[in-house]
XYZ file of C-alpha atoms in Angstrom:
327
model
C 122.500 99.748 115.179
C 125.080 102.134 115.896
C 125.072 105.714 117.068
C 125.777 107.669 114.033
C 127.139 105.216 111.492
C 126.231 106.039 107.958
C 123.625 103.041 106.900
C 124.386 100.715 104.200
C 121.285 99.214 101.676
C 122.680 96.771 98.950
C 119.880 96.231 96.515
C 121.091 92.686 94.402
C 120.088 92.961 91.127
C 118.919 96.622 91.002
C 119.149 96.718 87.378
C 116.117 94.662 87.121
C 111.978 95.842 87.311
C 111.802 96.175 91.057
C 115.118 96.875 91.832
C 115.383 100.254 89.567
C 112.296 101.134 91.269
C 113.739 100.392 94.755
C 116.451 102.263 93.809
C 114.553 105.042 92.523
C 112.704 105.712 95.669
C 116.358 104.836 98.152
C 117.748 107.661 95.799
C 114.837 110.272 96.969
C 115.736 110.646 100.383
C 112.983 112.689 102.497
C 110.535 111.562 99.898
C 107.345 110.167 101.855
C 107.203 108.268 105.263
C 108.900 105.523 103.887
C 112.270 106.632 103.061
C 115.327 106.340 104.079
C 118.840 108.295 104.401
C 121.367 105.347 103.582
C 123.904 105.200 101.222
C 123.134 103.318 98.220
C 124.779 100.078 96.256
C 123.445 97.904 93.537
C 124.874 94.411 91.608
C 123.921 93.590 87.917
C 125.028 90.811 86.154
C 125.845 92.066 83.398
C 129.178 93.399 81.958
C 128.066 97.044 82.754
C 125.297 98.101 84.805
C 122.868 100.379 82.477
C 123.894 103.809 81.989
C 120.752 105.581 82.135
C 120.520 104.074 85.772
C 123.662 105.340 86.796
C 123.009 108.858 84.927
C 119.531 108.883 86.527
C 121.219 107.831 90.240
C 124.558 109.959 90.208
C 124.679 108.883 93.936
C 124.367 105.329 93.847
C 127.327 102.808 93.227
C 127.190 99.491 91.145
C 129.132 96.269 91.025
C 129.095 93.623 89.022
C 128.448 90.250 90.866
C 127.977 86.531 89.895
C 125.617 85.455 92.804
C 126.201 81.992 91.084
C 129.531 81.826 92.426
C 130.040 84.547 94.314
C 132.716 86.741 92.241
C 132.349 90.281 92.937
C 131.164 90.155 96.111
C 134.552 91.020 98.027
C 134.977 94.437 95.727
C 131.558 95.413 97.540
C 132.955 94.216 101.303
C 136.670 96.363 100.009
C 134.952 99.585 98.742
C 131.404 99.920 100.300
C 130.859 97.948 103.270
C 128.864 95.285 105.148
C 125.586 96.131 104.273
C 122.943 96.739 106.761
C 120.339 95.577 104.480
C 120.600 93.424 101.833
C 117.501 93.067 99.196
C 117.610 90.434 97.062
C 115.885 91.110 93.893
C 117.502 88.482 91.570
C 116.023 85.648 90.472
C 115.561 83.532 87.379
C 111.872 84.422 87.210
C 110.230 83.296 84.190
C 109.193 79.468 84.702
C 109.728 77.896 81.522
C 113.337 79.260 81.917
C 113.628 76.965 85.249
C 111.925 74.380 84.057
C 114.411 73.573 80.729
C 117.829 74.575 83.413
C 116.707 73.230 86.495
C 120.500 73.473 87.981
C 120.619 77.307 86.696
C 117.568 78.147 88.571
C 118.811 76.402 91.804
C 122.228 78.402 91.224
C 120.903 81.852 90.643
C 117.895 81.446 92.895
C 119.108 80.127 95.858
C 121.303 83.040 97.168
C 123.837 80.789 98.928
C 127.027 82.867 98.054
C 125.334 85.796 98.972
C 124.090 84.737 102.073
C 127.748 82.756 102.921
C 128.988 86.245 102.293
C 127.065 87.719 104.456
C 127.953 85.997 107.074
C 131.353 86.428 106.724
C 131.415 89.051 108.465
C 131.098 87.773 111.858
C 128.169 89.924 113.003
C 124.134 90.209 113.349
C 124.209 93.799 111.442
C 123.019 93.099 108.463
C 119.046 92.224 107.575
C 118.159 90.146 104.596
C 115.012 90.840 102.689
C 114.312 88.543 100.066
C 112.055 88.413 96.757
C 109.852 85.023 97.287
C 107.242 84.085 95.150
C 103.480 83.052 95.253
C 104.352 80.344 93.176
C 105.531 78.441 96.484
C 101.950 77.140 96.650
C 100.344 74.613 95.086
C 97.903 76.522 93.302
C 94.407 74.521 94.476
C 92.122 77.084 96.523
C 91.790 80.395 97.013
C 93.851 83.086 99.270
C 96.670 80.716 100.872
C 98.177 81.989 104.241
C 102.192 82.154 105.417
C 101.545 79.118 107.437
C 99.986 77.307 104.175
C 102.167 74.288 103.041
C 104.569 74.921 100.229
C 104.018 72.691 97.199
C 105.415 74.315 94.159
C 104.133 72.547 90.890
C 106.994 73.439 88.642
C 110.932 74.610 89.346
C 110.811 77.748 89.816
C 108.312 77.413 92.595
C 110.484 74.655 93.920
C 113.798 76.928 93.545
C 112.299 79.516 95.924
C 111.163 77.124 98.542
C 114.826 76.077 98.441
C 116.228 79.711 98.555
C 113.379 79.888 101.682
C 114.618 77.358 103.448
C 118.341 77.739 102.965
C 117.954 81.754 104.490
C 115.326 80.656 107.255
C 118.300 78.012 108.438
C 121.393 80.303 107.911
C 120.607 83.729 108.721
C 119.764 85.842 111.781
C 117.825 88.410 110.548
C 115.749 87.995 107.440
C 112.460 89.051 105.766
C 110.801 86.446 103.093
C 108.683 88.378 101.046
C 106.190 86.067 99.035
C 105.168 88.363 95.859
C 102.508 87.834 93.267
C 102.862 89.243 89.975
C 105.017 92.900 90.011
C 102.786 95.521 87.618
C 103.358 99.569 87.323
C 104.854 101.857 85.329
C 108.343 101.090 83.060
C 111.738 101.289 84.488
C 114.558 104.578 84.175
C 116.475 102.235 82.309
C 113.836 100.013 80.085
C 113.706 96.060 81.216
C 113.645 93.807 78.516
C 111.145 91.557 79.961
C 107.142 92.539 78.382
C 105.396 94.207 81.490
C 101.707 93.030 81.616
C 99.484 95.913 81.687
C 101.797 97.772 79.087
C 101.611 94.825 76.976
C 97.948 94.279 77.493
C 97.272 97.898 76.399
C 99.228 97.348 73.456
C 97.093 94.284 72.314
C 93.747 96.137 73.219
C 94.354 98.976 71.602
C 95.167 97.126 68.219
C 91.674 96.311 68.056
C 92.804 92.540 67.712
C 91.143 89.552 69.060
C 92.986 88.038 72.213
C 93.076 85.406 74.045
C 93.108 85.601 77.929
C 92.978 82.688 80.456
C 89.803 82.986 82.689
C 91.099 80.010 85.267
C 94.226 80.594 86.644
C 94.363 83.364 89.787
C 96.793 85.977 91.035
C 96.828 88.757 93.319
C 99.002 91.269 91.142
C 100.983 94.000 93.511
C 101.734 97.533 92.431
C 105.405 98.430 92.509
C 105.436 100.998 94.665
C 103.373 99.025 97.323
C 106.052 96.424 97.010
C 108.861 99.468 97.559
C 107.289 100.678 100.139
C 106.852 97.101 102.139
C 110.424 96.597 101.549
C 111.587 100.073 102.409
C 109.045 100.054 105.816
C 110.794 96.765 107.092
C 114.528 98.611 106.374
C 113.472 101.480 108.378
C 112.304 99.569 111.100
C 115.419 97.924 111.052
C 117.703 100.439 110.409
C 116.030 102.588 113.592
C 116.431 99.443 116.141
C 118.378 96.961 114.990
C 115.630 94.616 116.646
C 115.558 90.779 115.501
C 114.056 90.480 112.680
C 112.575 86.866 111.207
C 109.569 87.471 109.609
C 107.792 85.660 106.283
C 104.796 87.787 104.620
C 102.996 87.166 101.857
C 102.924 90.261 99.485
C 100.223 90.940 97.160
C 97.098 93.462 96.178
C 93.846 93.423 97.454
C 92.213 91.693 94.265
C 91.931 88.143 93.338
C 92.139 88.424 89.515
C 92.744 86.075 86.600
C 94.348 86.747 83.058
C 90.863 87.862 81.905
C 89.459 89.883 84.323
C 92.972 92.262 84.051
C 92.730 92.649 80.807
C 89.170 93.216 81.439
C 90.120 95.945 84.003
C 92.953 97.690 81.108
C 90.206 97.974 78.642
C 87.729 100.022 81.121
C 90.310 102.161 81.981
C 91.378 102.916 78.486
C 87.884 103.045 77.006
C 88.643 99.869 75.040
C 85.566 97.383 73.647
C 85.695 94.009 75.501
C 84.936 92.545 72.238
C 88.309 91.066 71.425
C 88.292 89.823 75.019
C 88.317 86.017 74.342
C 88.113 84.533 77.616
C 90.062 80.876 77.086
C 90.800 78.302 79.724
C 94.730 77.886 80.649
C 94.930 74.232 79.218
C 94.175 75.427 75.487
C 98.275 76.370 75.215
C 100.815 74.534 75.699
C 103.395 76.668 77.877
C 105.976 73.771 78.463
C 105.580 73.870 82.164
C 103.077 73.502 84.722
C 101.186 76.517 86.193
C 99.473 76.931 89.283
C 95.786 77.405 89.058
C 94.689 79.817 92.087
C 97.867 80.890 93.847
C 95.667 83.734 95.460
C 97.014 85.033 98.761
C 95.808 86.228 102.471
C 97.379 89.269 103.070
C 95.703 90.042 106.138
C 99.524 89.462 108.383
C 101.200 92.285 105.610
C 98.331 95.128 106.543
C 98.396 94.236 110.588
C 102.249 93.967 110.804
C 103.047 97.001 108.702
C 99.974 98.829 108.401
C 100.182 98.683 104.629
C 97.011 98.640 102.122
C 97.836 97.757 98.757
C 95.886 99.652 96.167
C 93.445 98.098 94.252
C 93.920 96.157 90.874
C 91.872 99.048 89.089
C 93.419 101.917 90.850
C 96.920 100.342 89.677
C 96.026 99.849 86.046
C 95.048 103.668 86.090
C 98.170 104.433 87.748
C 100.766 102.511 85.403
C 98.517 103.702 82.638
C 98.992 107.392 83.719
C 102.391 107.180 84.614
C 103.099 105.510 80.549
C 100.972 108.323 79.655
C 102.964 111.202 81.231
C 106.750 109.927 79.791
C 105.747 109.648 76.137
């Protein structure tokens, strides 16, 4: 990197769940080993980016950008820069959505405009780091590696192996970051998407019988561990400028199904595990096909960046306290 440049971090669609938190924690410069002093840019698809984001983030600038096509892209090359990091946090995420638009989720989730873009500008300077998915894998035993052949079972699995390949073959630098389920607390500007331990809560503490699937297996990731992966690979970047081609599977600690997190809200809250039914995934129809035990090894994410997710317990109490504290 150059001498004393200012630093550039583009966060593409920050006015989602993890994006408002990376922004959030870009914002508080100084705060904790992971941060960073860079200035700050986000897209959003949307006609106008939300304003208690922007009231909350005085500093930080927004654009709105079609990564389908590309459009809005050269206002951010005109009045901010070439980014020296770009994280891309968009995505058509929920799989049912893929699965009934299959050419929408290729659009939106392979980030070819953004990456074309990129390259536009004739250099190696900028890093991509870019929101994978567990759902790569096939889904058939437990705690898959990096090196683990991809067989998604349903279109949005396949759309990110796409997005995977089309980066690993185009760009210089890059950083594929294979996430399980996102959990933790609620955004600056509320998402409209339900967020699962705030949703479980709700259910549990309604004193309703529930149904939870006791078959199919995640390893759910707190958002701040997820900030703070993505935030230690920019400032390792950002401080050497070093080549950078890395794929990392991203996840907590805990192997975990439907039931056991629910299980998990209820101790924390005091909650009877009464209205816990424990049901197996094929008694609902969800209109697309899930992966059974998309578990991962995340042995290469502790070694390479020294990193130890919290626990699946310890994040439960933590979104729970966090919810807590705001009302």
């Amino acid at each position: 990197m150059e001498g004393d440049e200012r630093k550039r971090v583009l966060v593409v669609g920050g006015s989602g769940y993890l994006g408002q938190h990376l922004l959030a924690a870009l914002a508080s410069s100084g705060a904790g080993a992971g941060a960073v002093d860079v200035d700050v840019a986000f897209t959003h698809h949307r006609d106008a980016a939300p304003r208690q984001l922007l009231d909350a983030l005085p500093g930080i600038r927004s654009f709105r950008v079609d990564l389908r096509s590309g459009d809005g892209l050269e206002a951010v090359s005109a009045s901010f820069g070439q980014p020296h990091v770009i994280v891309n946090c968009a995505a058509i995420s929920v799989p049912r959505a893929c699965e009934t638009d299959p050419a929408a989720a290729m659009a939106t989730n392979v980030p070819s405009s953004l990456v074309n873009w990129s390259l536009s500008f004739g250099n190696d300077k900028s890093l991509l780091i870019h929101l994978s998915t567990d759902q790569v894998y096939e889904g058939v035993k437990s705690f898959y590696k990096e090196e683990d052949e991809t067989l998604p079972v349903n279109m949005y699995g396949k759309s990110k192996v796409a997005a995977e390949k089309f980066i690993t073959e185009k760009c210089s630098n890059y950083a594929i970051l294979r996430s399980s389920i996102i959990y933790g607390p609620q955004t600056i500007s509320p998402v409209d998407k339900s967020l699962p331990i705030q949703w479980m809560n709700d259910v549990l503490s309604k004193g309703q019988e529930v149904n939870f699937f006791n078959d199919e297996y995640r390893c759910p990731v707190y958002v701040k561990d997820m900030v703070d992966v993505i935030l230690s690979i920019a400032k390792s970047w950002l401080s050497d400028g070093k080549k950078i081609q890395v794929l990392l599977n991203i996840g907590g600690p805990d192997r975990v199904s439907r039931l056991q997190m629910a299980e998990s809200v209820a101790d924390v809250r005091g909650y009877s595990h009464s209205t816990i039914k424990s049901v197996p995934a094929s008694s609902v129809n969800r209109g697309v096909a899930s992966p059974p035990d998309i578990s991962m090894d995340i042995t290469k994410l502790t070694q390479m960046l020294g990193i130890q997710p919290i626990t699946f317990h310890d994040g439960v109490r933590a979104t729970l306290d966090a919810e807590a504290s705001t009302l």
